[in-house]
XYZ file of C-alpha atoms in Angstrom:
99
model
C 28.999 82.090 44.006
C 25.289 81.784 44.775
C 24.575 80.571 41.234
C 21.879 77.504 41.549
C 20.662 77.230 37.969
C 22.338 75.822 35.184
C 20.167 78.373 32.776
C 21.920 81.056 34.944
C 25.317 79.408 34.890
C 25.473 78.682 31.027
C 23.464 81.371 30.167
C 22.698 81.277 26.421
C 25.111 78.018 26.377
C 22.009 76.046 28.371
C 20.089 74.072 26.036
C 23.881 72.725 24.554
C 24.986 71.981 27.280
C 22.111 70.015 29.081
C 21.614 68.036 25.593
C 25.427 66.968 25.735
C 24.681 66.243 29.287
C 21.995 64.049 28.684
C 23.212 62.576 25.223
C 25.905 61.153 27.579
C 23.771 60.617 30.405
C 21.476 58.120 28.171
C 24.746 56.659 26.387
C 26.504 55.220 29.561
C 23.267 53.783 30.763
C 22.884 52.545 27.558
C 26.578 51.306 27.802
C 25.787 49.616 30.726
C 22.834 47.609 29.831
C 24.772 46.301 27.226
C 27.417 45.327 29.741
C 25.011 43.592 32.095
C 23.087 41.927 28.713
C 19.673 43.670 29.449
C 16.901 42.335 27.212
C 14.813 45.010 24.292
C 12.645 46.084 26.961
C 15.352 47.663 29.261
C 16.578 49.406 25.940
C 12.702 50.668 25.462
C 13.150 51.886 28.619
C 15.611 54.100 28.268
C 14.474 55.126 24.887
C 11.373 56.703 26.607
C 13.256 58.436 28.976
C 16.059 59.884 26.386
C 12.884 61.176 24.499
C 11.687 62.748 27.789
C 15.056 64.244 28.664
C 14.785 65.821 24.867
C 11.289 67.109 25.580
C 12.107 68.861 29.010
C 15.196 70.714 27.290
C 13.709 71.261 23.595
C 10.162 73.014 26.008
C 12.072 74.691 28.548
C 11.835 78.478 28.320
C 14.937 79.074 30.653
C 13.319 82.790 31.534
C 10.685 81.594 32.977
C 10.991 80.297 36.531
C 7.584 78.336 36.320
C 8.503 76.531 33.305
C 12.230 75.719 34.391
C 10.533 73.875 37.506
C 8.612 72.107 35.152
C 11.566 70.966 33.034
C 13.752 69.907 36.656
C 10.351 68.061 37.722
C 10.196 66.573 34.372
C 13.388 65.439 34.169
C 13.173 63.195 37.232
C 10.328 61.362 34.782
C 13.402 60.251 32.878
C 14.477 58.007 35.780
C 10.856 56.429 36.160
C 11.238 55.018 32.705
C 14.735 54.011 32.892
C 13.364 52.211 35.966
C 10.174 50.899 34.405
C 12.234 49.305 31.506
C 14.427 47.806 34.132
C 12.013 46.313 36.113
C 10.069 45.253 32.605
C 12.815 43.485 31.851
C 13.800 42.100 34.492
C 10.025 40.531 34.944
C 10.528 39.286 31.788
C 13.560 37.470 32.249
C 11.940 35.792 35.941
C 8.932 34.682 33.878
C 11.090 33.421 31.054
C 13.429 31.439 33.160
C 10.633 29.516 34.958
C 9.208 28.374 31.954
């Protein structure tokens, strides 16, 4: 097909569809911190990078090659803060326990 954009493939459909995608995205991670009983800082995490995700696809002019490099670049900053609240956490709980 040769398509290798989701602003190509959805066309005017792109911004719904990539804010379903990450609503869900950010909901089973959420999900599964609650599973694995992550600790508030985990969750702070992941609010930083659902409010990231929401800034890349709210900014994204998907006509503009530039700026839709920007928003895929940006998105991977989502990750970093899932991680960041993981790790936060997870620091947390080590100091915590020793105590």
């Amino acid at each position: 097909m040769g398509i290798r954009s989701t602003a190509l493939l959805f066309g005017e459909r792109t911004r719904p569809v990539l804010s379903a995608l990450s609503a869900s995205s950010v909901s089973l991670i959420t999900y599964a911190g609650y599973l694995n009983g992550q600790g508030p800082l985990f969750y702070g995490g992941v609010a930083l990078a659902a409010a990231q995700l929401a800034r890349v696809v709210w900014k994204t002019d998907f006509d503009s090659r530039p700026s839709c490099w920007q928003g895929f670049v940006g998105c991977g900053w989502s990750g970093f803060w899932i991680w960041m609240g993981s790790l936060a956490d997870y620091i947390f709980l080590m100091l915590t326990a020793t105590c």
